[in-house]
Amino acid sequence: MRKTMTLDVQTIRKDFPILSREVNGHRLVYLDNAATSQKPQAVIDCIVDYYSRYNANIHRGVHSLSQEATDAYESARKKIRDHFNIKHSEEVILTSGTTHGINLVAHGFGTLLSQGDEVLVSAMEHHSNIVPWQMLCERTGAQLKVIPMNEEGVLILSEYDKLLSERTKLVFVNHISNALGTINPIATIIEKAHDRGAAVLVDGAQACSHIRPDLQALDVDFYVTSAHKMCGPTGVGMLYGKRSWLEQLPPYQGGGEMIKEVSFEKTTYADLPHKFEAGTPNICGGIAFGAAIDYLQEIGFEAIEAYEQELLEYATEQLLQIEGLKIYGTGKDKTSVVSFNIEGIHPYDIGTIVDKLGIAVRTGHHCAQPIMDFYKIPGTVRASFAFYNTKEEVDQLVAAVKKAKMMLA
Ligand SMILES: *Cc1c(COP(=O)(O)O)cnc(C)c1O
């Protein structure tokens, strides 16, 4: 039993086989968790078990294997439902990930928006929460408006108030910024939007590895996330939608699984959630998503949050001792993402040198070019920490960045 408020990081690290490998002659220090997390043995075993013992297509066969696979897949859906405190299983649409979920909703709103309508996006979105809406606006003639942020990388809510009007139909905002680490006040954002009759989609891709959102309490209309950032496999994710919304939206893709009856004259669609799940899904991925949730729950989000805050504070403090280092994203509500630059040095060069020392960080625009434009920088170095990282790894990062600075300055 590990479910205590404190977290035994050395024991936890043993669950992740990749953490003991070497990169460029050094023990891997993996600090690119905002791009994707590593996978614990329990999730890897779940995948091997599926393909070794009960691989079959789901929802169709009468044979036993198909039944076993269907039961496992549907039980993963229930696990996801309970984890996010979602009311109905059919409100959980299994997708290929966050990008898929956003595109599904944006496509659906094509029939609900028209010229004169407005949609609001925040200034700190990932490209996957910008481009599908721009495409939607091109199709419908609706207008996209931007909720600005301040120098700290925090949304300016008074500007949001001014942008909201009867014309606002939809607001889409991330829960946590992948480039800055800022935690957005989504409960307030949702409440204000609802007061004006607008719906809200929250991009939770970056949030769900750090916190456990309660979707009923938030009263959010749509919430999307990806399994791969929360210890699960790539190619699977969740779209939550309130049933009333999912019933209104048209299907996204046509094909098998999503129909009730097909003839050449007319096709009727399956009930939720299958209406939005055309074709053979990522069956193994869905089941392993469930295993990842089990794993995270066993550690416990209270412990994860507390420990990651400690790492964030320590990393911020240590990095700021390097002269000329500037951190982007300095709001008080933040997760364990530290985006920074050193004056006069290109982020890519820092990334390359620290990689030689076995440290994986991200460099570049982090799929959030508007943020880089805001700060007038080409990109940043981003170190993003998970609950399996340690203070020693922070020290290694700081030493490596100092070394890079010496070599490059
Ligand atoms: C990772 C990420 C995405 C994209 O997720 P995919 O899994 O690539 O679809 C979108 N938004 C945010 C905030 C992210 O961090």
PDB file of C-alpha atoms in Angstrom, residues 99-328:
ATOM      1  CA  THR A  99      -6.476  16.465 -30.853  1.00  0.00           C
ATOM      2  CA  HIS A 100      -9.108  14.014 -32.070  1.00  0.00           C
ATOM      3  CA  GLY A 101     -11.547  15.056 -29.336  1.00  0.00           C
ATOM      4  CA  ILE A 102     -11.231  18.761 -30.139  1.00  0.00           C
ATOM      5  CA  ASN A 103     -11.653  18.158 -33.862  1.00  0.00           C
ATOM      6  CA  LEU A 104     -14.743  16.055 -33.187  1.00  0.00           C
ATOM      7  CA  VAL A 105     -16.410  18.871 -31.245  1.00  0.00           C
ATOM      8  CA  ALA A 106     -15.265  21.589 -33.672  1.00  0.00           C
ATOM      9  CA  HIS A 107     -16.666  19.580 -36.566  1.00  0.00           C
ATOM     10  CA  GLY A 108     -19.951  19.108 -34.746  1.00  0.00           C
ATOM     11  CA  PHE A 109     -20.340  22.808 -34.062  1.00  0.00           C
ATOM     12  CA  GLY A 110     -20.231  23.390 -37.819  1.00  0.00           C
ATOM     13  CA  THR A 111     -23.972  22.798 -37.847  1.00  0.00           C
ATOM     14  CA  LEU A 112     -24.645  25.008 -34.811  1.00  0.00           C
ATOM     15  CA  LEU A 113     -22.724  28.204 -35.648  1.00  0.00           C
ATOM     16  CA  SER A 114     -23.338  30.865 -38.218  1.00  0.00           C
ATOM     17  CA  GLN A 115     -22.183  34.309 -39.278  1.00  0.00           C
ATOM     18  CA  GLY A 116     -22.325  36.755 -36.393  1.00  0.00           C
ATOM     19  CA  ASP A 117     -21.551  34.126 -33.765  1.00  0.00           C
ATOM     20  CA  GLU A 118     -18.348  34.404 -31.785  1.00  0.00           C
ATOM     21  CA  VAL A 119     -16.030  31.878 -30.180  1.00  0.00           C
ATOM     22  CA  LEU A 120     -13.357  32.712 -27.605  1.00  0.00           C
ATOM     23  CA  VAL A 121      -9.948  31.102 -27.298  1.00  0.00           C
ATOM     24  CA  SER A 122      -7.253  31.841 -24.732  1.00  0.00           C
ATOM     25  CA  ALA A 123      -3.892  33.324 -25.690  1.00  0.00           C
ATOM     26  CA  MET A 124      -2.032  30.332 -24.271  1.00  0.00           C
ATOM     27  CA  GLU A 125      -3.470  27.440 -26.235  1.00  0.00           C
ATOM     28  CA  HIS A 126      -1.748  24.480 -27.816  1.00  0.00           C
ATOM     29  CA  HIS A 127      -2.098  24.531 -31.610  1.00  0.00           C
ATOM     30  CA  SER A 128      -4.531  21.646 -31.371  1.00  0.00           C
ATOM     31  CA  ASN A 129      -6.929  23.932 -29.476  1.00  0.00           C
ATOM     32  CA  ILE A 130      -6.555  26.752 -32.028  1.00  0.00           C
ATOM     33  CA  VAL A 131      -6.414  25.342 -35.532  1.00  0.00           C
ATOM     34  CA  PRO A 132      -9.621  23.219 -35.479  1.00  0.00           C
ATOM     35  CA  TRP A 133     -11.560  26.314 -34.343  1.00  0.00           C
ATOM     36  CA  GLN A 134     -10.011  28.472 -37.047  1.00  0.00           C
ATOM     37  CA  MET A 135     -11.130  25.861 -39.553  1.00  0.00           C
ATOM     38  CA  LEU A 136     -14.596  25.915 -37.985  1.00  0.00           C
ATOM     39  CA  CYS A 137     -14.751  29.717 -38.259  1.00  0.00           C
ATOM     40  CA  GLU A 138     -13.760  29.562 -41.916  1.00  0.00           C
ATOM     41  CA  ARG A 139     -16.586  27.127 -42.596  1.00  0.00           C
ATOM     42  CA  THR A 140     -19.279  28.939 -40.627  1.00  0.00           C
ATOM     43  CA  GLY A 141     -18.335  32.632 -40.772  1.00  0.00           C
ATOM     44  CA  ALA A 142     -18.162  32.770 -36.950  1.00  0.00           C
ATOM     45  CA  GLN A 143     -15.488  35.005 -35.468  1.00  0.00           C
ATOM     46  CA  LEU A 144     -12.585  33.898 -33.267  1.00  0.00           C
ATOM     47  CA  LYS A 145     -11.578  36.241 -30.448  1.00  0.00           C
ATOM     48  CA  VAL A 146      -8.626  35.897 -28.091  1.00  0.00           C
ATOM     49  CA  ILE A 147      -8.643  36.181 -24.286  1.00  0.00           C
ATOM     50  CA  PRO A 148      -5.312  37.904 -23.582  1.00  0.00           C
ATOM     51  CA  MET A 149      -2.748  37.018 -20.930  1.00  0.00           C
ATOM     52  CA  ASN A 150      -0.320  39.160 -18.944  1.00  0.00           C
ATOM     53  CA  GLU A 151       3.482  39.013 -18.638  1.00  0.00           C
ATOM     54  CA  GLU A 152       3.228  36.354 -15.937  1.00  0.00           C
ATOM     55  CA  GLY A 153       1.412  34.073 -18.347  1.00  0.00           C
ATOM     56  CA  VAL A 154      -1.914  34.441 -16.565  1.00  0.00           C
ATOM     57  CA  LEU A 155      -5.221  35.077 -18.342  1.00  0.00           C
ATOM     58  CA  ILE A 156      -6.681  38.541 -17.824  1.00  0.00           C
ATOM     59  CA  LEU A 157     -10.178  37.781 -16.598  1.00  0.00           C
ATOM     60  CA  SER A 158     -11.395  41.372 -16.798  1.00  0.00           C
ATOM     61  CA  GLU A 159     -10.695  41.213 -20.547  1.00  0.00           C
ATOM     62  CA  TYR A 160     -12.557  37.921 -20.716  1.00  0.00           C
ATOM     63  CA  ASP A 161     -15.561  39.626 -19.122  1.00  0.00           C
ATOM     64  CA  LYS A 162     -15.470  42.272 -21.823  1.00  0.00           C
ATOM     65  CA  LEU A 163     -15.278  39.740 -24.635  1.00  0.00           C
ATOM     66  CA  LEU A 164     -18.234  37.680 -23.435  1.00  0.00           C
ATOM     67  CA  SER A 165     -21.542  38.669 -25.016  1.00  0.00           C
ATOM     68  CA  GLU A 166     -24.778  37.185 -26.294  1.00  0.00           C
ATOM     69  CA  ARG A 167     -22.887  36.472 -29.510  1.00  0.00           C
ATOM     70  CA  THR A 168     -20.446  34.154 -27.688  1.00  0.00           C
ATOM     71  CA  LYS A 169     -21.372  30.552 -28.400  1.00  0.00           C
ATOM     72  CA  LEU A 170     -18.295  28.678 -27.284  1.00  0.00           C
ATOM     73  CA  VAL A 171     -15.204  29.214 -25.156  1.00  0.00           C
ATOM     74  CA  PHE A 172     -12.212  26.894 -25.359  1.00  0.00           C
ATOM     75  CA  VAL A 173      -9.328  27.043 -22.982  1.00  0.00           C
ATOM     76  CA  ASN A 174      -6.744  24.689 -21.592  1.00  0.00           C
ATOM     77  CA  HIS A 175      -6.876  23.592 -17.987  1.00  0.00           C
ATOM     78  CA  ILE A 176      -3.093  23.809 -17.668  1.00  0.00           C
ATOM     79  CA  SER A 177      -0.760  25.376 -20.229  1.00  0.00           C
ATOM     80  CA  ASN A 178       1.799  22.942 -21.583  1.00  0.00           C
ATOM     81  CA  ALA A 179       4.218  25.756 -22.415  1.00  0.00           C
ATOM     82  CA  LEU A 180       3.982  27.769 -19.182  1.00  0.00           C
ATOM     83  CA  GLY A 181       2.550  25.458 -16.542  1.00  0.00           C
ATOM     84  CA  THR A 182      -0.151  28.002 -15.663  1.00  0.00           C
ATOM     85  CA  ILE A 183      -3.274  26.482 -14.085  1.00  0.00           C
ATOM     86  CA  ASN A 184      -6.229  28.379 -15.506  1.00  0.00           C
ATOM     87  CA  PRO A 185      -9.212  29.271 -13.295  1.00  0.00           C
ATOM     88  CA  ILE A 186     -11.529  27.107 -15.358  1.00  0.00           C
ATOM     89  CA  ALA A 187     -14.326  26.951 -12.779  1.00  0.00           C
ATOM     90  CA  THR A 188     -14.681  30.757 -13.015  1.00  0.00           C
ATOM     91  CA  ILE A 189     -14.287  30.727 -16.789  1.00  0.00           C
ATOM     92  CA  ILE A 190     -17.043  28.118 -17.098  1.00  0.00           C
ATOM     93  CA  GLU A 191     -19.403  29.928 -14.751  1.00  0.00           C
ATOM     94  CA  LYS A 192     -19.021  33.241 -16.574  1.00  0.00           C
ATOM     95  CA  ALA A 193     -19.551  31.585 -19.961  1.00  0.00           C
ATOM     96  CA  HIS A 194     -22.684  29.814 -18.731  1.00  0.00           C
ATOM     97  CA  ASP A 195     -24.069  33.123 -17.451  1.00  0.00           C
ATOM     98  CA  ARG A 196     -23.981  34.276 -21.084  1.00  0.00           C
ATOM     99  CA  GLY A 197     -25.339  31.003 -22.463  1.00  0.00           C
ATOM    100  CA  ALA A 198     -22.030  29.914 -24.005  1.00  0.00           C
ATOM    101  CA  ALA A 199     -20.618  26.392 -23.844  1.00  0.00           C
ATOM    102  CA  VAL A 200     -17.058  25.630 -22.718  1.00  0.00           C
ATOM    103  CA  LEU A 201     -14.547  23.071 -23.935  1.00  0.00           C
ATOM    104  CA  VAL A 202     -11.567  22.488 -21.673  1.00  0.00           C
ATOM    105  CA  ASP A 203      -8.366  20.979 -23.067  1.00  0.00           C
ATOM    106  CA  GLY A 204      -7.165  18.839 -20.187  1.00  0.00           C
ATOM    107  CA  ALA A 205      -4.220  17.205 -21.967  1.00  0.00           C
ATOM    108  CA  GLN A 206      -1.692  18.815 -19.665  1.00  0.00           C
ATOM    109  CA  ALA A 207      -3.770  18.731 -16.501  1.00  0.00           C
ATOM    110  CA  CYS A 208      -4.682  15.116 -15.921  1.00  0.00           C
ATOM    111  CA  SER A 209      -1.228  13.900 -15.000  1.00  0.00           C
ATOM    112  CA  HIS A 210      -1.026  16.529 -12.254  1.00  0.00           C
ATOM    113  CA  ILE A 211      -4.540  16.798 -10.863  1.00  0.00           C
ATOM    114  CA  ARG A 212      -7.785  14.881 -10.843  1.00  0.00           C
ATOM    115  CA  PRO A 213     -10.575  17.071 -12.193  1.00  0.00           C
ATOM    116  CA  ASP A 214     -14.153  16.575 -11.008  1.00  0.00           C
ATOM    117  CA  LEU A 215     -16.116  17.173 -14.193  1.00  0.00           C
ATOM    118  CA  GLN A 216     -19.568  17.260 -12.616  1.00  0.00           C
ATOM    119  CA  ALA A 217     -18.457  19.813 -10.038  1.00  0.00           C
ATOM    120  CA  LEU A 218     -16.898  21.926 -12.797  1.00  0.00           C
ATOM    121  CA  ASP A 219     -20.110  21.702 -14.812  1.00  0.00           C
ATOM    122  CA  VAL A 220     -17.956  21.793 -17.960  1.00  0.00           C
ATOM    123  CA  ASP A 221     -19.635  21.068 -21.308  1.00  0.00           C
ATOM    124  CA  PHE A 222     -16.714  19.265 -22.960  1.00  0.00           C
ATOM    125  CA  TYR A 223     -13.409  18.055 -21.531  1.00  0.00           C
ATOM    126  CA  VAL A 224     -10.707  16.343 -23.554  1.00  0.00           C
ATOM    127  CA  THR A 225      -7.522  14.569 -22.588  1.00  0.00           C
ATOM    128  CA  SER A 226      -4.903  12.065 -23.801  1.00  0.00           C
ATOM    129  CA  ALA A 227      -3.860   8.876 -22.003  1.00  0.00           C
ATOM    130  CA  HIS A 228      -0.220   9.142 -23.002  1.00  0.00           C
ATOM    131  CA  LYS A 229       0.490  12.100 -20.727  1.00  0.00           C
ATOM    132  CA  MET A 230      -0.941  10.227 -17.748  1.00  0.00           C
ATOM    133  CA  CYS A 231       1.127   7.041 -17.867  1.00  0.00           C
ATOM    134  CA  GLY A 232      -1.052   5.376 -20.508  1.00  0.00           C
ATOM    135  CA  PRO A 233      -0.259   4.517 -24.114  1.00  0.00           C
ATOM    136  CA  THR A 234      -0.317   6.852 -27.129  1.00  0.00           C
ATOM    137  CA  GLY A 235      -3.242   6.849 -29.535  1.00  0.00           C
ATOM    138  CA  VAL A 236      -6.057   6.881 -27.005  1.00  0.00           C
ATOM    139  CA  GLY A 237      -7.859   9.586 -25.071  1.00  0.00           C
ATOM    140  CA  MET A 238     -11.161  10.769 -23.734  1.00  0.00           C
ATOM    141  CA  LEU A 239     -13.749  13.230 -24.868  1.00  0.00           C
ATOM    142  CA  TYR A 240     -16.286  13.980 -22.178  1.00  0.00           C
ATOM    143  CA  GLY A 241     -19.403  15.770 -23.330  1.00  0.00           C
ATOM    144  CA  LYS A 242     -22.618  16.493 -21.484  1.00  0.00           C
ATOM    145  CA  ARG A 243     -25.195  14.091 -22.860  1.00  0.00           C
ATOM    146  CA  SER A 244     -27.437  16.924 -24.060  1.00  0.00           C
ATOM    147  CA  TRP A 245     -24.554  18.306 -26.149  1.00  0.00           C
ATOM    148  CA  LEU A 246     -23.440  14.956 -27.530  1.00  0.00           C
ATOM    149  CA  GLU A 247     -26.994  14.240 -28.604  1.00  0.00           C
ATOM    150  CA  GLN A 248     -27.136  17.528 -30.500  1.00  0.00           C
ATOM    151  CA  LEU A 249     -23.827  17.159 -32.312  1.00  0.00           C
ATOM    152  CA  PRO A 250     -23.757  15.220 -35.590  1.00  0.00           C
ATOM    153  CA  PRO A 251     -21.397  12.241 -35.934  1.00  0.00           C
ATOM    154  CA  TYR A 252     -17.808  13.054 -36.855  1.00  0.00           C
ATOM    155  CA  GLN A 253     -16.828  10.009 -38.882  1.00  0.00           C
ATOM    156  CA  GLY A 254     -19.028   7.461 -40.571  1.00  0.00           C
ATOM    157  CA  GLY A 255     -18.321   3.757 -40.632  1.00  0.00           C
ATOM    158  CA  GLY A 256     -18.782   0.561 -38.685  1.00  0.00           C
ATOM    159  CA  GLU A 257     -19.722   0.602 -34.970  1.00  0.00           C
ATOM    160  CA  MET A 258     -21.433   4.010 -35.192  1.00  0.00           C
ATOM    161  CA  ILE A 259     -24.635   2.920 -36.950  1.00  0.00           C
ATOM    162  CA  LYS A 260     -27.951   1.426 -35.963  1.00  0.00           C
ATOM    163  CA  GLU A 261     -29.118   0.466 -39.439  1.00  0.00           C
ATOM    164  CA  VAL A 262     -27.647   1.068 -42.861  1.00  0.00           C
ATOM    165  CA  SER A 263     -29.347   0.977 -46.220  1.00  0.00           C
ATOM    166  CA  PHE A 264     -28.503   2.904 -49.377  1.00  0.00           C
ATOM    167  CA  GLU A 265     -31.529   5.117 -48.773  1.00  0.00           C
ATOM    168  CA  LYS A 266     -30.926   5.980 -45.140  1.00  0.00           C
ATOM    169  CA  THR A 267     -28.653   5.245 -42.242  1.00  0.00           C
ATOM    170  CA  THR A 268     -29.576   5.706 -38.613  1.00  0.00           C
ATOM    171  CA  TYR A 269     -26.893   6.290 -36.042  1.00  0.00           C
ATOM    172  CA  ALA A 270     -26.065   4.283 -32.982  1.00  0.00           C
ATOM    173  CA  ASP A 271     -26.738   5.616 -29.515  1.00  0.00           C
ATOM    174  CA  LEU A 272     -24.052   7.311 -27.448  1.00  0.00           C
ATOM    175  CA  PRO A 273     -21.172   6.717 -27.085  1.00  0.00           C
ATOM    176  CA  HIS A 274     -20.948   4.577 -30.238  1.00  0.00           C
ATOM    177  CA  LYS A 275     -22.276   7.355 -32.481  1.00  0.00           C
ATOM    178  CA  PHE A 276     -18.850   8.993 -32.121  1.00  0.00           C
ATOM    179  CA  GLU A 277     -16.759   5.829 -32.202  1.00  0.00           C
ATOM    180  CA  ALA A 278     -16.663   4.788 -35.840  1.00  0.00           C
ATOM    181  CA  GLY A 279     -14.444   1.874 -36.809  1.00  0.00           C
ATOM    182  CA  THR A 280     -12.358  -0.486 -34.706  1.00  0.00           C
ATOM    183  CA  PRO A 281     -10.985   1.591 -31.850  1.00  0.00           C
ATOM    184  CA  ASN A 282      -7.651   1.328 -30.075  1.00  0.00           C
ATOM    185  CA  ILE A 283      -8.962  -1.548 -27.962  1.00  0.00           C
ATOM    186  CA  CYS A 284      -5.729  -2.366 -26.202  1.00  0.00           C
ATOM    187  CA  GLY A 285      -5.050   1.342 -25.687  1.00  0.00           C
ATOM    188  CA  GLY A 286      -8.422   1.873 -24.046  1.00  0.00           C
ATOM    189  CA  ILE A 287      -7.871  -1.023 -21.668  1.00  0.00           C
ATOM    190  CA  ALA A 288      -4.353   0.200 -20.863  1.00  0.00           C
ATOM    191  CA  PHE A 289      -5.736   3.714 -20.250  1.00  0.00           C
ATOM    192  CA  GLY A 290      -7.791   2.084 -17.504  1.00  0.00           C
ATOM    193  CA  ALA A 291      -4.671   0.414 -16.098  1.00  0.00           C
ATOM    194  CA  ALA A 292      -2.883   3.786 -16.067  1.00  0.00           C
ATOM    195  CA  ILE A 293      -5.737   5.314 -14.087  1.00  0.00           C
ATOM    196  CA  ASP A 294      -5.567   2.442 -11.598  1.00  0.00           C
ATOM    197  CA  TYR A 295      -1.857   3.061 -11.218  1.00  0.00           C
ATOM    198  CA  LEU A 296      -2.204   6.821 -10.653  1.00  0.00           C
ATOM    199  CA  GLN A 297      -5.046   6.333  -8.197  1.00  0.00           C
ATOM    200  CA  GLU A 298      -2.964   3.909  -6.205  1.00  0.00           C
ATOM    201  CA  ILE A 299      -0.302   6.571  -5.764  1.00  0.00           C
ATOM    202  CA  GLY A 300      -3.002   9.165  -5.153  1.00  0.00           C
ATOM    203  CA  PHE A 301      -3.361  12.630  -6.622  1.00  0.00           C
ATOM    204  CA  GLU A 302      -3.007  14.381  -3.288  1.00  0.00           C
ATOM    205  CA  ALA A 303       0.456  12.911  -2.908  1.00  0.00           C
ATOM    206  CA  ILE A 304       1.314  13.584  -6.548  1.00  0.00           C
ATOM    207  CA  GLU A 305       0.254  17.233  -6.309  1.00  0.00           C
ATOM    208  CA  ALA A 306       2.120  17.877  -3.081  1.00  0.00           C
ATOM    209  CA  TYR A 307       5.308  16.224  -4.297  1.00  0.00           C
ATOM    210  CA  GLU A 308       5.269  17.908  -7.708  1.00  0.00           C
ATOM    211  CA  GLN A 309       4.789  21.317  -6.055  1.00  0.00           C
ATOM    212  CA  GLU A 310       7.889  20.633  -3.993  1.00  0.00           C
ATOM    213  CA  LEU A 311       9.849  19.759  -7.133  1.00  0.00           C
ATOM    214  CA  LEU A 312       8.523  22.878  -8.877  1.00  0.00           C
ATOM    215  CA  GLU A 313       9.566  25.168  -6.046  1.00  0.00           C
ATOM    216  CA  TYR A 314      12.978  23.580  -5.774  1.00  0.00           C
ATOM    217  CA  ALA A 315      13.626  23.670  -9.540  1.00  0.00           C
ATOM    218  CA  THR A 316      12.463  27.287  -9.808  1.00  0.00           C
ATOM    219  CA  GLU A 317      14.665  28.367  -6.931  1.00  0.00           C
ATOM    220  CA  GLN A 318      17.737  26.511  -8.209  1.00  0.00           C
ATOM    221  CA  LEU A 319      17.391  27.553 -11.842  1.00  0.00           C
ATOM    222  CA  LEU A 320      16.906  31.210 -10.922  1.00  0.00           C
ATOM    223  CA  GLN A 321      20.362  31.190  -9.345  1.00  0.00           C
ATOM    224  CA  ILE A 322      21.809  30.963 -12.842  1.00  0.00           C
ATOM    225  CA  GLU A 323      22.560  34.490 -13.993  1.00  0.00           C
ATOM    226  CA  GLY A 324      20.656  35.623 -17.066  1.00  0.00           C
ATOM    227  CA  LEU A 325      18.060  32.879 -16.736  1.00  0.00           C
ATOM    228  CA  LYS A 326      14.462  33.947 -17.193  1.00  0.00           C
ATOM    229  CA  ILE A 327      11.404  31.827 -16.478  1.00  0.00           C
ATOM    230  CA  TYR A 328       8.240  32.207 -18.560  1.00  0.00           C
TER     231      TYR A 328
END
